[in-house]
Amino acid sequence: MSTLLLGVILKNEDFIYFEPTPREMNAGETQKLSIKLMLKNGSILDITNDPELVVQSSDTSIVTASGTTITSIVSGSASITASYKEKLVSAGIRVNGSSSLPTPTPADTTPPTVISAAAISPSIVRVTFSENVNVTNATNISNYRIVFQSDIVGMCSDNSNFTSTSIVGTLGSASNTNLGFSIASVNQIDGKTYDLVLSHDQFPGASYSVIVNKLSIIDLATIPNSLGCANAANFVGDEAIKVISATCVNTTNVVLSFSKPVLGGVGNTGTSECDTTSTPNCTDLYKLSASLGNVQSVRKLNGTVCGGLPADSKKVCINHSLPQAGSSYSIQVADETNADGFDNGTIKINSSTIPATSIIPASDNATFTGCGTIPVNFSDGALLDDPFGDNSVYGDLTVYLSNIVIGPNSTGSKAARFAVDGSALTILTFSLPKDTNTGSGSRTQQNTFGGMLASTAFNYSSIGRAGCSTDSGIPSNSCGPNNQDGRGVFFSGVIGGMETLFLTGSKSRDGAGYPQNDYIYWTRDSDTVLDFQYIDTGAILNVPPVNGSSVAGATYEVKHNAGSESMAIHNNYLYVSYPGTDPKRPTILRLQDITDPEPVPSLINRELSLFAMTNIGMIGSNAWNTLNLYQILGGTLYSFNSRIYLANTGNLYFNGTTCSYGSSSTYSATCLQKGGVIRSTNLNPSSCSGFGICSDWVDISPTSARYVQNFSNPLTRVLDLKAGDRPIPSFETFNGKLFMIRNACRTVVMKGAYYWAPAIFDEGTCPVGNERPQLWKCNPAANGSTTDCDADDWSLVAEDAVTTGASNFGDTANRRITLLKKNGEKLYVGFNNPNGIQVFRTKSGITDPTSASDFEFVSGPSGSASFNSRFVQEIYSAVSRLDGTIYNLYISVGGKNGASSVPVKVYRQINN
């Protein structure tokens, strides 16, 4: 993040900023501020000692200001504002107690990106960067190209899209030679916003793109970062009004920018202005992240509101009731559209132009970083609150192309990426292709959007959502390309030497009556529209994969593959687990070349037939007629020391007398957990060749009584899985040892013995009080191989002194263990808890944890921002990201307020 990020621009010509921005102090500390003035021509003046400069504190009981010297008094937070000739800049400062060490601040290594382009008039295009950039370079017209989207060639990664694409007009256009214009000038609006003034008007409705030169645009960091990807943004010529951006002014005011002048006047139809009692009122017109409270009033910039910002008919000042932190927040405006996260009925905001236009539904929101203190730890509050800006209640985190990415949203149509500190929050949309190949390998019905032919190519914007319409002609309600109606896995990794993002969906139905959820989507795209490619695995799942599918007569194809549970990259191959109800469950797929859209069965591309593996897919007698399966079986995949690992519910010896539903283990061979954890015995394992004949695989399930006398929770659904639904949510490597978290139950949860998929899924759930969340550790050097985990290498970590067999850290409300993540030198574990999630981590210096005393509690926010008060009861996912020398842990979380789910949030924690 550049040092100018919190600068508030009051005039188009110049602005002031802190250098560096004050962030954190210890109580009793004194700090001399340095304040600069950047002129429109790029010149920088030091105004620190200018007598017209005034520095003030929002709370003198926490921080005082004398001239440009500030002094911290007691712990807390305050805003420091510097004003100079009608220009303002504000920064939030956190004051630690006198005994606290300051949180280290990493160097700015985040590159700026292009986040949007919009036609604000027929002859002006506004380009917005993710952060403030060097004004001299950014106002150089040679650093921009406006092109037709259909003419784009090259890639962002090597800047070839800028150097190779013909501009509109002068160099001609492959598809449109008569609609040309040139860029006459570039005007700075603020540090990250620039207007491209055109020589002629755009053609209304034409599809354009602005491409920016990566080699020239730089940010304002001490060591400047060159422009990253995305370096381009699409826009429509002279299009209707849309939301462009939002910027905080102070902790209770935000400026929202539109592409065109907006209608004003409180109470008018189509107005952008409101009060709490007006009709329409502010709740009707605007929706902010819940943590900002209610919108109190909105006025167009008129030279008075928002601290006297100059009048601007394209901008409004939004005042809200609760103060901002330094988190990322969202704003959504009324667009006369329902089912998009903000139901408006017939209410909408219009432009004041003639003719008037209404807000474009797909461009009705913006995100911004608050003016308060940026959250560094859980205790500071959420880093992102409703990151999609649409009330989505779930999101999985991953790291992709140096950013943290969360997705998909509730409609299956968006992801969001952000920088280490939560800044540069950018919405990403999807472009998912339909498979038009009707050959023998494509066995499932494709979404024939609006009645189109199956052979007609079409790109879908969603992977699907609950309640979507198959073969729908309504874009906002269409299912995925393969009629997916739910999410699957959102995962990234390096394969083929390239960082790749994967996305799968889930299916509750299909035209043939079976889900046959055969498609995996992948992208290496870096802009704001992620162009995915597909992999159709139908040919592999539909026919015997060389030697495994016809084991002992089991010739039935895989067709109940409704969802996907886990992915791993091992030895440059992609492994995928499908939680299914087929007789051949679980289904584990391996793919060699992800760039092949229609892979065929081979020795590498295959379903591994692990349904035949004892105590992973069948019970121990190795006979076809004694299968005794859970209703749904999947698995969690992980690569460790040149072996691929898989864990699932396993099995048990079930009968209606001594081991029925609700029974406790008899501590004998008649009612025990059987299996559930296996690994390969070599780098590239083959599939099973017969029942119990799996020579490249070995059962390594713990032999400890704490494992076998507690029963792994079964999957009770296959769509939209969360960590708390899974028996083995994750593995993690920590200091050469393999850790595993397991959700188990003291009593039997299998409802009955099944082979075929049951008509009704009614597998039991663990009764409250019988939960046994467990943290297991494998020390490969303990026995046998020094690199591979074996059954007797496992030990239970942090067992509770009261609740035998549970790693619940003394709280029986820690019912599901859902977080296991290494973050630098610390290992984090966390729990779903109805009273608010709980997270623990290894203490400093602990490299081989064994007991609960080796861990420390990680505090969350307090008061009204606490996990409990914010209804944060579930952990969904976690990623770790190294920034300089600082390891950052991110978790996505959510929960319910009564019967209603709350929007997903992201929290951050460093190893301080």
Tab-separated table of N, CA, C and O in Angstrom, residues 76-140:
chain	number	residue	atom	x	y	z
A	76	GLY	N	-5.242	2.901	22.810
A	76	GLY	CA	-6.506	3.205	22.145
A	76	GLY	C	-6.252	3.573	20.703
A	76	GLY	O	-5.163	3.350	20.164
A	77	SER	N	-7.246	4.157	20.052
A	77	SER	CA	-7.133	4.562	18.656
A	77	SER	C	-7.626	5.991	18.493
A	77	SER	O	-8.578	6.425	19.148
A	78	ALA	N	-6.975	6.722	17.601
A	78	ALA	CA	-7.360	8.097	17.299
A	78	ALA	C	-6.976	8.398	15.860
A	78	ALA	O	-6.131	7.718	15.268
A	79	SER	N	-7.610	9.419	15.291
A	79	SER	CA	-7.283	9.860	13.938
A	79	SER	C	-6.505	11.160	14.012
A	79	SER	O	-6.831	12.053	14.803
A	80	ILE	N	-5.450	11.255	13.209
A	80	ILE	CA	-4.669	12.483	13.073
A	80	ILE	C	-5.017	13.096	11.726
A	80	ILE	O	-4.917	12.431	10.696
A	81	THR	N	-5.441	14.375	11.730
A	81	THR	CA	-5.805	15.055	10.498
A	81	THR	C	-4.911	16.266	10.304
A	81	THR	O	-4.739	17.080	11.217
A	82	ALA	N	-4.331	16.364	9.109
A	82	ALA	CA	-3.540	17.537	8.732
A	82	ALA	C	-4.314	18.315	7.683
A	82	ALA	O	-4.837	17.728	6.727
A	83	SER	N	-4.427	19.645	7.854
A	83	SER	CA	-5.128	20.490	6.891
A	83	SER	C	-4.203	21.601	6.426
A	83	SER	O	-3.437	22.176	7.209
A	84	TYR	N	-4.295	21.891	5.124
A	84	TYR	CA	-3.413	22.907	4.533
A	84	TYR	C	-4.132	23.530	3.340
A	84	TYR	O	-4.379	22.845	2.329
A	85	LYS	N	-4.509	24.784	3.457
A	85	LYS	CA	-5.157	25.503	2.365
A	85	LYS	C	-6.303	24.703	1.751
A	85	LYS	O	-6.347	24.448	0.555
A	86	GLU	N	-7.223	24.260	2.608
A	86	GLU	CA	-8.435	23.522	2.214
A	86	GLU	C	-8.165	22.092	1.775
A	86	GLU	O	-9.049	21.413	1.252
A	87	LYS	N	-6.948	21.610	2.005
A	87	LYS	CA	-6.634	20.216	1.683
A	87	LYS	C	-6.472	19.449	2.981
A	87	LYS	O	-5.960	19.976	3.966
A	88	LEU	N	-6.920	18.211	2.982
A	88	LEU	CA	-6.910	17.391	4.185
A	88	LEU	C	-6.259	16.048	3.919
A	88	LEU	O	-6.337	15.517	2.808
A	89	VAL	N	-5.664	15.490	4.957
A	89	VAL	CA	-5.258	14.092	4.937
A	89	VAL	C	-5.433	13.562	6.357
A	89	VAL	O	-5.167	14.268	7.332
A	90	SER	N	-5.943	12.323	6.475
A	90	SER	CA	-6.179	11.721	7.783
A	90	SER	C	-5.520	10.363	7.858
A	90	SER	O	-5.350	9.672	6.839
A	91	ALA	N	-5.150	9.957	9.056
A	91	ALA	CA	-4.587	8.627	9.291
A	91	ALA	C	-5.020	8.152	10.667
A	91	ALA	O	-5.059	8.934	11.626
A	92	GLY	N	-5.358	6.874	10.748
A	92	GLY	CA	-5.699	6.276	12.033
A	92	GLY	C	-4.464	5.748	12.722
A	92	GLY	O	-3.608	5.104	12.102
A	93	ILE	N	-4.330	6.017	14.017
A	93	ILE	CA	-3.168	5.569	14.788
A	93	ILE	C	-3.644	4.705	15.944
A	93	ILE	O	-4.574	5.068	16.668
A	94	ARG	N	-2.994	3.553	16.108
A	94	ARG	CA	-3.264	2.698	17.256
A	94	ARG	C	-2.149	2.886	18.272
A	94	ARG	O	-0.968	2.841	17.926
A	95	VAL	N	-2.530	3.088	19.529
A	95	VAL	CA	-1.566	3.257	20.617
A	95	VAL	C	-1.581	2.002	21.471
A	95	VAL	O	-2.631	1.607	22.000
A	96	ASN	N	-0.428	1.347	21.583
A	96	ASN	CA	-0.291	0.174	22.429
A	96	ASN	C	-0.014	0.605	23.866
A	96	ASN	O	0.459	1.721	24.111
A	97	GLY	N	-0.266	-0.301	24.815
A	97	GLY	CA	0.135	-0.053	26.190
A	97	GLY	C	1.644	0.099	26.271
A	97	GLY	O	2.386	-0.344	25.398
A	98	SER	N	2.144	0.689	27.331
A	98	SER	CA	3.561	1.015	27.405
A	98	SER	C	4.450	-0.206	27.360
A	98	SER	O	5.603	-0.130	26.970
A	99	SER	N	3.923	-1.396	27.765
A	99	SER	CA	4.761	-2.595	27.780
A	99	SER	C	4.694	-3.354	26.468
A	99	SER	O	5.369	-4.350	26.298
A	100	SER	N	3.846	-2.880	25.510
A	100	SER	CA	3.670	-3.621	24.265
A	100	SER	C	4.768	-3.271	23.280
A	100	SER	O	5.308	-2.164	23.265
A	101	LEU	N	5.120	-4.227	22.466
A	101	LEU	CA	6.030	-3.974	21.368
A	101	LEU	C	5.234	-3.536	20.160
A	101	LEU	O	4.146	-4.029	19.918
A	102	PRO	N	5.755	-2.585	19.393
A	102	PRO	CA	5.010	-2.164	18.206
A	102	PRO	C	4.937	-3.284	17.183
A	102	PRO	O	5.866	-4.076	17.048
A	103	THR	N	3.818	-3.354	16.500
A	103	THR	CA	3.661	-4.336	15.445
A	103	THR	C	4.565	-3.963	14.278
A	103	THR	O	4.536	-2.826	13.810
A	104	PRO	N	5.389	-4.872	13.787
A	104	PRO	CA	6.263	-4.542	12.669
A	104	PRO	C	5.456	-4.214	11.429
A	104	PRO	O	4.432	-4.820	11.161
A	105	THR	N	5.908	-3.215	10.685
A	105	THR	CA	5.235	-2.816	9.461
A	105	THR	C	6.083	-3.222	8.278
A	105	THR	O	7.216	-2.767	8.131
A	106	PRO	N	5.580	-4.099	7.419
A	106	PRO	CA	6.378	-4.554	6.290
A	106	PRO	C	6.516	-3.466	5.246
A	106	PRO	O	5.711	-2.538	5.165
A	107	ALA	N	7.547	-3.586	4.420
A	107	ALA	CA	7.707	-2.679	3.299
A	107	ALA	C	6.564	-2.890	2.318
A	107	ALA	O	5.986	-3.973	2.236
A	108	ASP	N	6.233	-1.830	1.581
A	108	ASP	CA	5.178	-1.931	0.574
A	108	ASP	C	5.730	-2.671	-0.638
A	108	ASP	O	6.588	-2.164	-1.363
A	109	THR	N	5.259	-3.887	-0.859
A	109	THR	CA	5.675	-4.688	-2.014
A	109	THR	C	4.495	-5.013	-2.920
A	109	THR	O	4.619	-5.831	-3.827
A	110	THR	N	3.350	-4.379	-2.676
A	110	THR	CA	2.155	-4.664	-3.458
A	110	THR	C	2.100	-3.763	-4.693
A	110	THR	O	2.082	-2.542	-4.565
A	111	PRO	N	2.071	-4.326	-5.885
A	111	PRO	CA	2.023	-3.486	-7.088
A	111	PRO	C	0.646	-2.882	-7.273
A	111	PRO	O	-0.371	-3.474	-6.902
A	112	PRO	N	0.572	-1.700	-7.847
A	112	PRO	CA	-0.742	-1.144	-8.189
A	112	PRO	C	-1.344	-1.937	-9.353
A	112	PRO	O	-0.625	-2.579	-10.123
A	113	THR	N	-2.648	-1.882	-9.481
A	113	THR	CA	-3.341	-2.528	-10.595
A	113	THR	C	-4.433	-1.604	-11.105
A	113	THR	O	-4.819	-0.650	-10.433
A	114	VAL	N	-4.914	-1.885	-12.292
A	114	VAL	CA	-6.073	-1.175	-12.834
A	114	VAL	C	-7.326	-1.881	-12.321
A	114	VAL	O	-7.463	-3.089	-12.491
A	115	ILE	N	-8.223	-1.144	-11.676
A	115	ILE	CA	-9.407	-1.798	-11.117
A	115	ILE	C	-10.684	-1.467	-11.872
A	115	ILE	O	-11.650	-2.215	-11.790
A	116	SER	N	-10.715	-0.367	-12.638
A	116	SER	CA	-11.941	-0.088	-13.383
A	116	SER	C	-11.686	0.957	-14.456
A	116	SER	O	-10.722	1.729	-14.405
A	117	ALA	N	-12.571	0.962	-15.446
A	117	ALA	CA	-12.632	2.011	-16.460
A	117	ALA	C	-14.100	2.264	-16.737
A	117	ALA	O	-14.914	1.329	-16.732
A	118	ALA	N	-14.457	3.510	-16.981
A	118	ALA	CA	-15.862	3.843	-17.211
A	118	ALA	C	-15.965	5.077	-18.094
A	118	ALA	O	-15.157	6.010	-17.977
A	119	ALA	N	-16.938	5.078	-18.971
A	119	ALA	CA	-17.234	6.246	-19.788
A	119	ALA	C	-18.087	7.197	-18.962
A	119	ALA	O	-19.266	6.945	-18.739
A	120	ILE	N	-17.483	8.294	-18.491
A	120	ILE	CA	-18.245	9.232	-17.667
A	120	ILE	C	-18.918	10.302	-18.519
A	120	ILE	O	-19.749	11.055	-18.030
A	121	SER	N	-18.513	10.368	-19.785
A	121	SER	CA	-19.194	11.207	-20.771
A	121	SER	C	-18.840	10.633	-22.132
A	121	SER	O	-17.967	9.756	-22.235
A	122	PRO	N	-19.472	11.096	-23.210
A	122	PRO	CA	-19.143	10.535	-24.524
A	122	PRO	C	-17.675	10.684	-24.911
A	122	PRO	O	-17.172	9.879	-25.703
A	123	SER	N	-16.972	11.655	-24.328
A	123	SER	CA	-15.586	11.887	-24.737
A	123	SER	C	-14.587	11.771	-23.592
A	123	SER	O	-13.435	12.173	-23.739
A	124	ILE	N	-15.014	11.224	-22.446
A	124	ILE	CA	-14.096	11.066	-21.304
A	124	ILE	C	-14.227	9.659	-20.744
A	124	ILE	O	-15.344	9.174	-20.497
A	125	VAL	N	-13.081	9.020	-20.528
A	125	VAL	CA	-13.036	7.696	-19.908
A	125	VAL	C	-12.254	7.818	-18.611
A	125	VAL	O	-11.114	8.316	-18.614
A	126	ARG	N	-12.840	7.396	-17.512
A	126	ARG	CA	-12.178	7.488	-16.199
A	126	ARG	C	-11.534	6.157	-15.857
A	126	ARG	O	-12.193	5.108	-15.857
A	127	VAL	N	-10.243	6.185	-15.551
A	127	VAL	CA	-9.471	4.993	-15.176
A	127	VAL	C	-9.125	5.098	-13.701
A	127	VAL	O	-8.641	6.143	-13.240
A	128	THR	N	-9.370	4.026	-12.958
A	128	THR	CA	-9.080	4.008	-11.520
A	128	THR	C	-8.069	2.921	-11.216
A	128	THR	O	-8.245	1.766	-11.623
A	129	PHE	N	-6.993	3.292	-10.516
A	129	PHE	CA	-5.982	2.341	-10.068
A	129	PHE	C	-6.293	1.895	-8.644
A	129	PHE	O	-7.071	2.533	-7.929
A	130	SER	N	-5.644	0.839	-8.212
A	130	SER	CA	-5.886	0.296	-6.873
A	130	SER	C	-5.267	1.142	-5.782
A	130	SER	O	-5.635	1.019	-4.612
A	131	GLU	N	-4.316	1.981	-6.122
A	131	GLU	CA	-3.662	2.846	-5.147
A	131	GLU	C	-3.118	4.068	-5.874
A	131	GLU	O	-3.138	4.146	-7.111
A	132	ASN	N	-2.627	5.043	-5.131
A	132	ASN	CA	-2.073	6.250	-5.721
A	132	ASN	C	-0.814	5.910	-6.522
A	132	ASN	O	0.024	5.116	-6.081
A	133	VAL	N	-0.697	6.529	-7.694
A	133	VAL	CA	0.426	6.256	-8.586
A	133	VAL	C	1.135	7.558	-8.936
A	133	VAL	O	0.604	8.654	-8.738
A	134	ASN	N	2.339	7.424	-9.478
A	134	ASN	CA	3.148	8.577	-9.857
A	134	ASN	C	2.407	9.409	-10.895
A	134	ASN	O	2.054	8.921	-11.965
A	135	VAL	N	2.179	10.681	-10.577
A	135	VAL	CA	1.308	11.507	-11.403
A	135	VAL	C	1.938	11.840	-12.752
A	135	VAL	O	1.247	11.955	-13.773
A	136	THR	N	3.255	11.989	-12.801
A	136	THR	CA	3.907	12.325	-14.062
A	136	THR	C	3.701	11.230	-15.097
A	136	THR	O	3.320	11.479	-16.249
A	137	ASN	N	3.938	10.001	-14.678
A	137	ASN	CA	3.766	8.880	-15.603
A	137	ASN	C	2.295	8.640	-15.920
A	137	ASN	O	1.943	8.271	-17.039
A	138	ALA	N	1.442	8.813	-14.903
A	138	ALA	CA	0.026	8.509	-15.087
A	138	ALA	C	-0.702	9.532	-15.952
A	138	ALA	O	-1.803	9.265	-16.428
A	139	THR	N	-0.110	10.704	-16.169
A	139	THR	CA	-0.729	11.705	-17.037
A	139	THR	C	-0.077	11.762	-18.411
A	139	THR	O	-0.362	12.656	-19.200
A	140	ASN	N	0.781	10.804	-18.697
A	140	ASN	CA	1.426	10.692	-20.009
A	140	ASN	C	0.532	9.871	-20.930
A	140	ASN	O	0.294	8.691	-20.686
